[in-house]
Short mmCIF file of C-alpha atoms in Angstrom, two decimals:
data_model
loop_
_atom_site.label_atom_id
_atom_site.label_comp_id
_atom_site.label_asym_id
_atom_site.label_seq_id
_atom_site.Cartn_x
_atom_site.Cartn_y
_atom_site.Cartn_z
CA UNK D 129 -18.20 27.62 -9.42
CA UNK D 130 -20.40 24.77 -10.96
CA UNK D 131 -20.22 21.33 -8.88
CA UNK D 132 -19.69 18.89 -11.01
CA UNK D 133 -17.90 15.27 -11.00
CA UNK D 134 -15.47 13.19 -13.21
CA UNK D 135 -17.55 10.15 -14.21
CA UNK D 136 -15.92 7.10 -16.06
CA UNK D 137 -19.11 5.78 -18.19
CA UNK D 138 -21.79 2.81 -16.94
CA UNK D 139 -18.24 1.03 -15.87
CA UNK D 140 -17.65 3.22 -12.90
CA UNK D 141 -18.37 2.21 -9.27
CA UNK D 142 -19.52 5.51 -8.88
CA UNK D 143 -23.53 5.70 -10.19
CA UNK D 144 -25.41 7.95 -11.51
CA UNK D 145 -27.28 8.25 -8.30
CA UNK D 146 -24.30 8.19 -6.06
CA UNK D 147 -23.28 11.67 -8.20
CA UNK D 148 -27.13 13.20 -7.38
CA UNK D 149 -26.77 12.26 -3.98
CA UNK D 150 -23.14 14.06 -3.81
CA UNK D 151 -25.16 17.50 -5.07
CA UNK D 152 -23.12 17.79 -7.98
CA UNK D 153 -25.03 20.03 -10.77
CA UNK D 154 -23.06 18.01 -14.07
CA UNK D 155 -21.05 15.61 -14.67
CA UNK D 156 -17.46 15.37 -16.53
CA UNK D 157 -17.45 12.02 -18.76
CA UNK D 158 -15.55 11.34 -21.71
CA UNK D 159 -15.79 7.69 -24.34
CA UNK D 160 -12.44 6.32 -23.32
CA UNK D 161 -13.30 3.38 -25.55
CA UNK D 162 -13.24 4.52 -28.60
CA UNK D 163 -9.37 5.07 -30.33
CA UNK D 164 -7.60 8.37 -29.96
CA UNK D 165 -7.48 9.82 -32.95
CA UNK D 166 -10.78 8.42 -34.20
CA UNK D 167 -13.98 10.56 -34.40
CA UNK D 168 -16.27 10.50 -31.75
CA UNK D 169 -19.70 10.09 -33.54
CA UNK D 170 -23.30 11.70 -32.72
CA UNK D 171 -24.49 7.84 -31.73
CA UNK D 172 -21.82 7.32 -29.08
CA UNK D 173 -22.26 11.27 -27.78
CA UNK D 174 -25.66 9.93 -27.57
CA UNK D 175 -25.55 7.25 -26.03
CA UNK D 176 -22.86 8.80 -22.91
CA UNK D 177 -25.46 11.63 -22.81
CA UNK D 178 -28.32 9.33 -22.24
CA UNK D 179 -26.58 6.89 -19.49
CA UNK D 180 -25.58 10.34 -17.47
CA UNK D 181 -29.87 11.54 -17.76
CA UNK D 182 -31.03 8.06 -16.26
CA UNK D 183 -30.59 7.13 -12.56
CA UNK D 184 -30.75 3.28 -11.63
CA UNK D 185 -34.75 2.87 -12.00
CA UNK D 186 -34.97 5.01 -14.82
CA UNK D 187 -36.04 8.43 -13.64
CA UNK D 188 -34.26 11.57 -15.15
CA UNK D 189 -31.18 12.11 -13.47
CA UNK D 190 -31.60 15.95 -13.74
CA UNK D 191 -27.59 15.56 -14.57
CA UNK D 192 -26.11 16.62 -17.80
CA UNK D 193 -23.04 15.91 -19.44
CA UNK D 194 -21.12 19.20 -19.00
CA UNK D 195 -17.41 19.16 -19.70
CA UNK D 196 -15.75 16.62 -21.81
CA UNK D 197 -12.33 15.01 -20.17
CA UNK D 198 -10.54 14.16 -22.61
CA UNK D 199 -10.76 14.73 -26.37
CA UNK D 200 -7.25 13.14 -26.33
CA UNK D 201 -4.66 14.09 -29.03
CA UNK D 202 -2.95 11.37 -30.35
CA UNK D 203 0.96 10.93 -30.11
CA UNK D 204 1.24 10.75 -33.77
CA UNK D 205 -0.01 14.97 -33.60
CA UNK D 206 2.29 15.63 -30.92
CA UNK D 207 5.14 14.17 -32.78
CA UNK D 208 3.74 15.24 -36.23
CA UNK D 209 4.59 11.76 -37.29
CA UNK D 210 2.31 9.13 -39.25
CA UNK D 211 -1.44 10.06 -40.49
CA UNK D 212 -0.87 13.25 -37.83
CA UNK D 213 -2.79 15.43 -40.13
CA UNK D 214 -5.56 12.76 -40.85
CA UNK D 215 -6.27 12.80 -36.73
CA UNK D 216 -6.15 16.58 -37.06
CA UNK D 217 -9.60 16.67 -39.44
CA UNK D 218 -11.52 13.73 -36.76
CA UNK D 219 -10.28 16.23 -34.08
CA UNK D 220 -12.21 18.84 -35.83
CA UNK D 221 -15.03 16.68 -36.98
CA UNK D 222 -15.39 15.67 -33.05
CA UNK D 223 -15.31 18.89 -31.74
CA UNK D 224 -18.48 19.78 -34.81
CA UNK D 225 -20.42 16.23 -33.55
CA UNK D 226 -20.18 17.58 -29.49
CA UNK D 227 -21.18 21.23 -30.44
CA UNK D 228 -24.11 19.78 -32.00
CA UNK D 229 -25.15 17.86 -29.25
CA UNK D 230 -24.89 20.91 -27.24
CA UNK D 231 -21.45 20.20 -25.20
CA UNK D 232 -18.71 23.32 -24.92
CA UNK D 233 -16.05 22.96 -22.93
CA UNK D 234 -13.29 20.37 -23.85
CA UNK D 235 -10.30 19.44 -21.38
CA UNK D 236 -7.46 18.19 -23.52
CA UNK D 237 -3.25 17.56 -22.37
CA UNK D 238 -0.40 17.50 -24.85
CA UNK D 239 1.69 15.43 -22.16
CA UNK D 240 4.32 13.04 -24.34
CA UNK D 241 3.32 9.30 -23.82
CA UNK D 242 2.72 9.06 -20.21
CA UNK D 243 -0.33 10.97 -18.60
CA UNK D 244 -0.54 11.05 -15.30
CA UNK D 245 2.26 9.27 -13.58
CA UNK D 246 2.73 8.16 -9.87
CA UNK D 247 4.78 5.39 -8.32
CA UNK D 248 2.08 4.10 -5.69
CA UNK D 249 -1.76 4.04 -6.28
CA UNK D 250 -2.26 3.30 -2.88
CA UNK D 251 0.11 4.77 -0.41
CA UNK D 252 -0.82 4.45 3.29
CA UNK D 253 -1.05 7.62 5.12
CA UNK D 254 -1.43 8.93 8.61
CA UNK D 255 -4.81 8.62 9.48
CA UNK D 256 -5.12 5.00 7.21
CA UNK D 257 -6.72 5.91 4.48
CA UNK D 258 -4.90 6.05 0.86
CA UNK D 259 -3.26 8.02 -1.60
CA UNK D 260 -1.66 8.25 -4.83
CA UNK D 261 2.22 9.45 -4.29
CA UNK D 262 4.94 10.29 -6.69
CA UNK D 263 8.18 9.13 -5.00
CA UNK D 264 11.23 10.74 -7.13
CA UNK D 265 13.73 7.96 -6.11
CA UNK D 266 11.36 5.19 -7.43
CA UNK D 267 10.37 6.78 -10.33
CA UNK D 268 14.29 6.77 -11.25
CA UNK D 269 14.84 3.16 -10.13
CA UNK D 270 12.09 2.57 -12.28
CA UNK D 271 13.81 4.60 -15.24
CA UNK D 272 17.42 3.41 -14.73
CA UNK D 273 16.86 -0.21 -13.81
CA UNK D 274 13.68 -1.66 -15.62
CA UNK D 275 13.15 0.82 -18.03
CA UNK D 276 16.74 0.53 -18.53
CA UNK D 277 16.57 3.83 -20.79
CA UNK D 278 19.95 4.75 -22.13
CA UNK D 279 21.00 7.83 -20.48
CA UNK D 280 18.63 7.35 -17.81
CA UNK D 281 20.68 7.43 -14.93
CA UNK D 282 22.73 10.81 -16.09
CA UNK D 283 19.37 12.59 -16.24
CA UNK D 284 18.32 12.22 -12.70
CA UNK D 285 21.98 13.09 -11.62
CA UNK D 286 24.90 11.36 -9.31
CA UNK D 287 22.56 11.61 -5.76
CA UNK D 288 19.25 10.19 -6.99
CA UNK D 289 21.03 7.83 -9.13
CA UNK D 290 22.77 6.19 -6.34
CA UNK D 291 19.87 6.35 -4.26
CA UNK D 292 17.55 4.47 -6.62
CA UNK D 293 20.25 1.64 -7.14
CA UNK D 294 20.35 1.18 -3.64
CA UNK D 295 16.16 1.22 -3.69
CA UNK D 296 16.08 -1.27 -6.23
CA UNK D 297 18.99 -3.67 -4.76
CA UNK D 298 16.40 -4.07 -2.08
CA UNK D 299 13.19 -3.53 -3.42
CA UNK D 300 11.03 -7.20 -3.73
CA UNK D 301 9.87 -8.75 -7.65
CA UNK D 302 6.45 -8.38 -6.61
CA UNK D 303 7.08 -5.25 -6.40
CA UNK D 304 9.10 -4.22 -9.27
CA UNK D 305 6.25 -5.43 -11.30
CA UNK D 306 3.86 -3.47 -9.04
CA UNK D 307 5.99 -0.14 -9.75
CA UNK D 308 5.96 -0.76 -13.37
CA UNK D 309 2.45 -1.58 -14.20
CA UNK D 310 1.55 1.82 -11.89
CA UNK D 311 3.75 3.63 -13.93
CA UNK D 312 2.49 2.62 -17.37
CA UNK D 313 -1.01 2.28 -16.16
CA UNK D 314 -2.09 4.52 -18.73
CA UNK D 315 -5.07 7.31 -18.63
CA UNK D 316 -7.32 7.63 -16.13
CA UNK D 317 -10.59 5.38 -17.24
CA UNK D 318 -8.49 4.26 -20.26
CA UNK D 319 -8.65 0.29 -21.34
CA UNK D 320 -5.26 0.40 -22.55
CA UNK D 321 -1.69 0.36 -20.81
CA UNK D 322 1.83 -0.05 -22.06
CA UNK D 323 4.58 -2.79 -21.65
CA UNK D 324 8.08 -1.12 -20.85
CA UNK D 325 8.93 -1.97 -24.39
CA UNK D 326 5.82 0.01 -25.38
CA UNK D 327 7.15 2.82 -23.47
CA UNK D 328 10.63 2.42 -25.11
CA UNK D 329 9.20 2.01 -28.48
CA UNK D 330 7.20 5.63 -27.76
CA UNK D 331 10.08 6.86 -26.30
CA UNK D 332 12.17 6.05 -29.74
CA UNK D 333 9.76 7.96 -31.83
CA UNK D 334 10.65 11.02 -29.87
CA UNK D 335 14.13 11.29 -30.66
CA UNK D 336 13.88 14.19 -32.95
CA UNK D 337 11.17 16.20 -30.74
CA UNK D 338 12.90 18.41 -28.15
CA UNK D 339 10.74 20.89 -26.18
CA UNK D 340 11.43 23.65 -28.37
CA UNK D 341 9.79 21.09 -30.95
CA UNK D 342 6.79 20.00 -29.15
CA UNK D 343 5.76 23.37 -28.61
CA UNK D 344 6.13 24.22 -31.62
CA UNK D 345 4.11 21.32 -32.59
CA UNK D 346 1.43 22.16 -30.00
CA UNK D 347 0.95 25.65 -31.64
CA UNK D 348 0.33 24.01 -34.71
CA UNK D 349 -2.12 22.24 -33.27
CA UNK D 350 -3.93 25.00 -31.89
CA UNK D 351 -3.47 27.19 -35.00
CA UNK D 352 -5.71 24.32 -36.82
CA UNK D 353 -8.99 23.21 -33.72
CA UNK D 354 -8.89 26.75 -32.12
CA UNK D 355 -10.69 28.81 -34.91
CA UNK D 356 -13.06 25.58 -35.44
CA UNK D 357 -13.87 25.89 -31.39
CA UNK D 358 -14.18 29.60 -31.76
CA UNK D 359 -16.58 29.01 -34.61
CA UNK D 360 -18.63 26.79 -32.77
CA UNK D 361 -18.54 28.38 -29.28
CA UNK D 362 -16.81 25.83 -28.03
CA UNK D 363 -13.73 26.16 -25.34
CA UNK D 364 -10.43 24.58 -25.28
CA UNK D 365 -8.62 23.89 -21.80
CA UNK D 366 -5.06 22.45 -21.87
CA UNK D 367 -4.72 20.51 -18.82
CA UNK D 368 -0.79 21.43 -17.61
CA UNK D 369 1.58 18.38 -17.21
CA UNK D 370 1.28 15.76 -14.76
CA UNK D 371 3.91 15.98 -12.91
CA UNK D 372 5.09 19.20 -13.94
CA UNK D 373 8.58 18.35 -15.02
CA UNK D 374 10.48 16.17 -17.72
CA UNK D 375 10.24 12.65 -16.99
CA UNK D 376 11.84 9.52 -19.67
CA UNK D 377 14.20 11.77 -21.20
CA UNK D 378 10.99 13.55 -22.59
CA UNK D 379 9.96 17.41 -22.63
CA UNK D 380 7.23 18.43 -20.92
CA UNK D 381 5.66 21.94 -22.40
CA UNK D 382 2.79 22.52 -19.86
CA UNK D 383 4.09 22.97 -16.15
CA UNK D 384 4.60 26.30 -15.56
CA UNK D 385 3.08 29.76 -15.75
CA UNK D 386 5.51 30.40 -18.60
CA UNK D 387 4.33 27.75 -20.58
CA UNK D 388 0.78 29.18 -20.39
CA UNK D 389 2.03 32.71 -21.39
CA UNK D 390 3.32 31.28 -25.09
CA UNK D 391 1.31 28.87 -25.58
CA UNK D 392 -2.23 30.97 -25.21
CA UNK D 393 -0.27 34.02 -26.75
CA UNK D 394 0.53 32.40 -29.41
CA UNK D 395 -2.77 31.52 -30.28
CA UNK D 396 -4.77 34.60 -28.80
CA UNK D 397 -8.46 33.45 -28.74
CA UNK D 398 -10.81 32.71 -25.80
CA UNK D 399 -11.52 29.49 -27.40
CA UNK D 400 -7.98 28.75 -26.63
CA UNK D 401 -7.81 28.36 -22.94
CA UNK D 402 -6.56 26.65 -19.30
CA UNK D 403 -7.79 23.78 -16.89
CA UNK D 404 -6.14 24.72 -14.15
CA UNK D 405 -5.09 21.98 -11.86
CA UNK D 406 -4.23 23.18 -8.55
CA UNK D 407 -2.92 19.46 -7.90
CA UNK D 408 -0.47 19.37 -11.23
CA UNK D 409 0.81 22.44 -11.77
CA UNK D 410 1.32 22.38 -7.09
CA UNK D 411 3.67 19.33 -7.43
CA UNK D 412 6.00 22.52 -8.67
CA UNK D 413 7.29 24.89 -5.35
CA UNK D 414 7.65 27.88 -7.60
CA UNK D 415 3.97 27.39 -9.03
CA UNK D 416 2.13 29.96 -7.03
CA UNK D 417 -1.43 28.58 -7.80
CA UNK D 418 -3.45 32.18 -6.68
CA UNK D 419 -0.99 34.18 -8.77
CA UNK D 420 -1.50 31.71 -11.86
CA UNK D 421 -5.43 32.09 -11.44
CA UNK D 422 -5.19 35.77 -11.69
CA UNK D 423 -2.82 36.61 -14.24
CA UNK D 424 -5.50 33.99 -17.03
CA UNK D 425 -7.99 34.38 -14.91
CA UNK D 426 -9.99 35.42 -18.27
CA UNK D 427 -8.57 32.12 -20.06
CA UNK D 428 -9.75 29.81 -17.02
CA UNK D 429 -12.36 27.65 -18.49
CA UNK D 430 -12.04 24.56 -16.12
CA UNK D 431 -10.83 23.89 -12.54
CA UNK D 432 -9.42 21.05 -10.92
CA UNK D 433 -9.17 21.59 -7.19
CA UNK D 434 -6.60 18.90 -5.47
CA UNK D 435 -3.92 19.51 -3.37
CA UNK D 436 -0.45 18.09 -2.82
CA UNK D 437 2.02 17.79 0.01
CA UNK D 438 5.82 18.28 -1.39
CA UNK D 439 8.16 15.88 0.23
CA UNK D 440 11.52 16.73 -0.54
CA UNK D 441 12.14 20.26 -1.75
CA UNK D 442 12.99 21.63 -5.53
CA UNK D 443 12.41 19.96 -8.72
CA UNK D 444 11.09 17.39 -9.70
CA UNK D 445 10.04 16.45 -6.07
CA UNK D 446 8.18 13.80 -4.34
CA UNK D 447 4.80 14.24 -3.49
CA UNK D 448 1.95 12.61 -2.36
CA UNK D 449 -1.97 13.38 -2.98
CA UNK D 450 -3.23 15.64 0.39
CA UNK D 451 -6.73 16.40 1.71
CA UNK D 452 -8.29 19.05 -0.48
CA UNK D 453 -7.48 21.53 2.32
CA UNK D 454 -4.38 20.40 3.37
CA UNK D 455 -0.98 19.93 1.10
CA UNK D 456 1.19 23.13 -0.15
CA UNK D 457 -1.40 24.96 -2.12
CA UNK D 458 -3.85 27.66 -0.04
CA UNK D 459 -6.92 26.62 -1.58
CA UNK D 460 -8.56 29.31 0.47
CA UNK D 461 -6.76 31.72 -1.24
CA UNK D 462 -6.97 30.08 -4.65
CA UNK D 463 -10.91 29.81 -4.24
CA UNK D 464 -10.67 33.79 -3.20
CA UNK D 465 -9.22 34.24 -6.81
CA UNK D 466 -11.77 32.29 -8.46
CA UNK D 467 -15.04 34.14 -6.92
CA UNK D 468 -13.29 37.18 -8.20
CA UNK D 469 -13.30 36.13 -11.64
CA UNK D 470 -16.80 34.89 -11.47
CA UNK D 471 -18.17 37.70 -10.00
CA UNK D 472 -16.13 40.27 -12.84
CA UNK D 473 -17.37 38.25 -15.62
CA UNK D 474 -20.82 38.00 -14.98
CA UNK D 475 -20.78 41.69 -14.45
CA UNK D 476 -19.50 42.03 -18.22
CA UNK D 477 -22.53 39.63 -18.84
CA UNK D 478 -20.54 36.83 -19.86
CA UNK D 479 -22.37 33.48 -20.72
CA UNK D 480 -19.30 31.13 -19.24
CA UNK D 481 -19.55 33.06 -16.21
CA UNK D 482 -19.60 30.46 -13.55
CA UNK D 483 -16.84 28.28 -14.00
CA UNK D 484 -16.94 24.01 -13.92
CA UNK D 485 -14.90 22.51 -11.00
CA UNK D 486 -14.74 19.15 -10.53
CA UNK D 487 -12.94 18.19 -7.02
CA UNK D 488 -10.17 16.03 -8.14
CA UNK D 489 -8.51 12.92 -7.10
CA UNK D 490 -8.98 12.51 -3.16
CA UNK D 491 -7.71 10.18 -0.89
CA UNK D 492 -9.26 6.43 -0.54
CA UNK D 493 -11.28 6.39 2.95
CA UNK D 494 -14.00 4.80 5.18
CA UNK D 495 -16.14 2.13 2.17
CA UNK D 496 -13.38 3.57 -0.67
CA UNK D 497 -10.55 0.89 0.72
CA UNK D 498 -10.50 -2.34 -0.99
CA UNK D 499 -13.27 -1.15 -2.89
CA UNK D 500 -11.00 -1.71 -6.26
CA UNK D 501 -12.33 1.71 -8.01
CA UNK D 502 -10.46 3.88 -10.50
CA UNK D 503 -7.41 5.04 -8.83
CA UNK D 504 -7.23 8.58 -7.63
CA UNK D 505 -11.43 8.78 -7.86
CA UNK D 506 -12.90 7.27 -4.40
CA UNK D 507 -16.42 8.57 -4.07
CA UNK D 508 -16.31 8.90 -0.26
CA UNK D 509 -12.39 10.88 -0.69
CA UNK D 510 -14.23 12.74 -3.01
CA UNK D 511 -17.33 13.67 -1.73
CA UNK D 512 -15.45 14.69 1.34
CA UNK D 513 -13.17 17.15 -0.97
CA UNK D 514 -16.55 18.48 -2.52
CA UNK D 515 -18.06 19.33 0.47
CA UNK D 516 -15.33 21.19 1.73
CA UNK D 517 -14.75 23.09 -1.40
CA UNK D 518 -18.16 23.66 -1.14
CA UNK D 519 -17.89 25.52 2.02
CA UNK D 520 -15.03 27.42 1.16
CA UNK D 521 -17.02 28.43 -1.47
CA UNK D 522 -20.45 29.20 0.12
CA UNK D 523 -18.60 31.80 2.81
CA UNK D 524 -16.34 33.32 0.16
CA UNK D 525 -20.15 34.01 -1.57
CA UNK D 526 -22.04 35.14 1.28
CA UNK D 527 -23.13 38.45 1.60
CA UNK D 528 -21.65 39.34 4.99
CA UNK D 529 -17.49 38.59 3.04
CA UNK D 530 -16.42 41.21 1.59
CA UNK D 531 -13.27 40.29 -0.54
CA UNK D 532 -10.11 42.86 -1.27
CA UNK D 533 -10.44 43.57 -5.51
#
């Protein structure tokens, strides 16, 4: 696997020489400020590339911008609603401008309003150090009682219903606007976040997309950027649903192994492709995570390696972020499937044949607390994750393992 490392722009507590001293070999950026739906231009490519090749005193980094998370697609695509098809041709025209500044791989999600979504962005755990956590019965307080979404309370059903008015008859105002705002907090690195009536508003505009809809819209999608991608040797890599299950009242197309099978069968290119998340698609018990690496193994153009530790069983569930080799997912295993892959595709001599990993999220820990960085992206949690990735992945690689084909 390639090493590399999400990096948020000049804005992120984490430098450019924090990321050379962490070992990574390229970094993962995208330009969060400009609009979704807007073309990223040559200048602004430019300019990202440039901050990511300069270290503090102005020596070469010897890092290169790699992977681009996200190209977003706008809501007004997913819905196929408003100037949908004018976002379409600045999707296209983005995908040309990063090409020709010599980037390939581009992580994308077609996840309905929210991204990401968690109820605490700093949950205390055992050994005090922090976390981000999903907790099912705030989520639905959050839904039924400031949200106040009609029908809200009939989609969680009668137990967690109950359960989340007797959370919120307790719960404090401080932190009723605490749950909201993490919520609605928006993308990871974005400037922008939503209001509840925001989310409402979004919400309304969905009343006509079901899932059978949004899929349908998503393979529209694909039918238009894939054979531009293809054409430029670029690769697509749908990022699966975080969390993997319907939340608002909304579908969500992207959570299961399923949803891969249609979605990259219905448009059958290697441009068209997978990030898989280990962390997103594990918040699901019946997501077995080695299983899903095999069978698109040769679609797998991006990893994500986070775990998860499931709190309450089926789903949804509550969860809460884990060490990298902790949680529900065997990341030893996973990792087996991955050399596998690497090692069968450079033996058919393909270019892409070491794959980009980032490790993702991690938990908040020794100079991360009170530090105030992006949520989910401590360095220290991090660099902790990376290194023991890393050492899955160096014995996995050695010549004295043998692995089973």
């Amino acid at each position: 696997m390639r090493q590399t490392w999400r990096w948020f722009g000049p804005r992120d507590l984490t430098s450019v020489d924090d990321m050379r001293q962490a070992g990574v070999e390229g970094v993962v950026s995208a330009l969060h400020h400009v609009a979704t739906g807007a073309v990223w231009t040559p200048g602004e490519i430019r300019r990202r590339q440039d901050a990511i090749g300069r270290m503090k005193d102005g020596r070469p980094s010897g890092l290169a911008w790699e992977v681009i998370e996200s190209l977003p697609v706008s809501e007004d695509i997913k819905k196929q609603k408003g100037d949908w098809r004018g976002h379409i041709a600045n999707y296209k025209q983005s995908l040309a401008n990063l090409a020709e500044s010599g980037l390939e791989t581009i992580c994308y999600n077609f996840m309905p309003v929210l991204d990401w979504t968690r109820t605490d962005l700093a949950y205390r755990v055992d050994h005090g150090g922090t976390c981000m956590r999903f907790d099912l019965i705030d989520f639905a307080a959050f839904d039924i009682h400031i949200l106040k979404r009609s029908g809200a309370a009939e989609s969680f059903g009668r137990e967690v219903a109950d359960a989340a008015g007797e959370r919120f008859a307790t719960m404090s105002e401080a932190r009723k606007v605490e749950l909201a705002s993490n919520v609605t907090a928006g993308l990871p690195g974005s400037t922008e976040s939503m209001s509840t009536q925001d989310v409402l508003r979004h919400i309304g505009e969905y009343d006509a997309v079901d899932a059978a809809r949004l899929r349908a819209n998503f393979v529209a999608f694909l039918e238009e950027v894939t054979p531009v991608a293809e054409k430029l040797g670029m690769r697509l890599c749908c990022h699966p649903d975080d969390p993997p299950f319907p939340l608002l009242g909304l579908p969500r197309i992207m959570s299961t192994a399923d949803d891969y099978r249609h979605v990259l069968g219905a448009v059958d290119s290697p441009a068209n492709g997978m990030t898989l998340c280990s962390g997103s698609l594990g918040a699901r018990s019946d997501n077995d995570l080695p299983a899903i690496m095999r069978e698109f193994a040769p679609r797998v153009h991006f990893l994500h390696l986070r775990n998860v530790t499931l709190e309450t069983p089926g789903t949804p569930s509550s969860f809460h972020e884990a060490e990298h080799l902790g949680g529900n997912t065997d990341m030893v295993a996973l990792i087996a499937e991955i050399v596998k892959e690497e090692a069968r595709r450079k033996a058919e001599g393909r270019a892409d044949h070491q794959i980009p990993m980032r490790p993702d999220h991690g938990q908040d820990i020794i100079d991360d607390l009170g530090r105030k960085g992006q949520p989910g992206y401590p360095t220290i949690g991090r660099l902790k994750g990376l290194a023991e990735l890393r050492g899955i992945m160096t014995a996995l690689t050695h010549p004295a393992v043998q692995l089973r084909p």
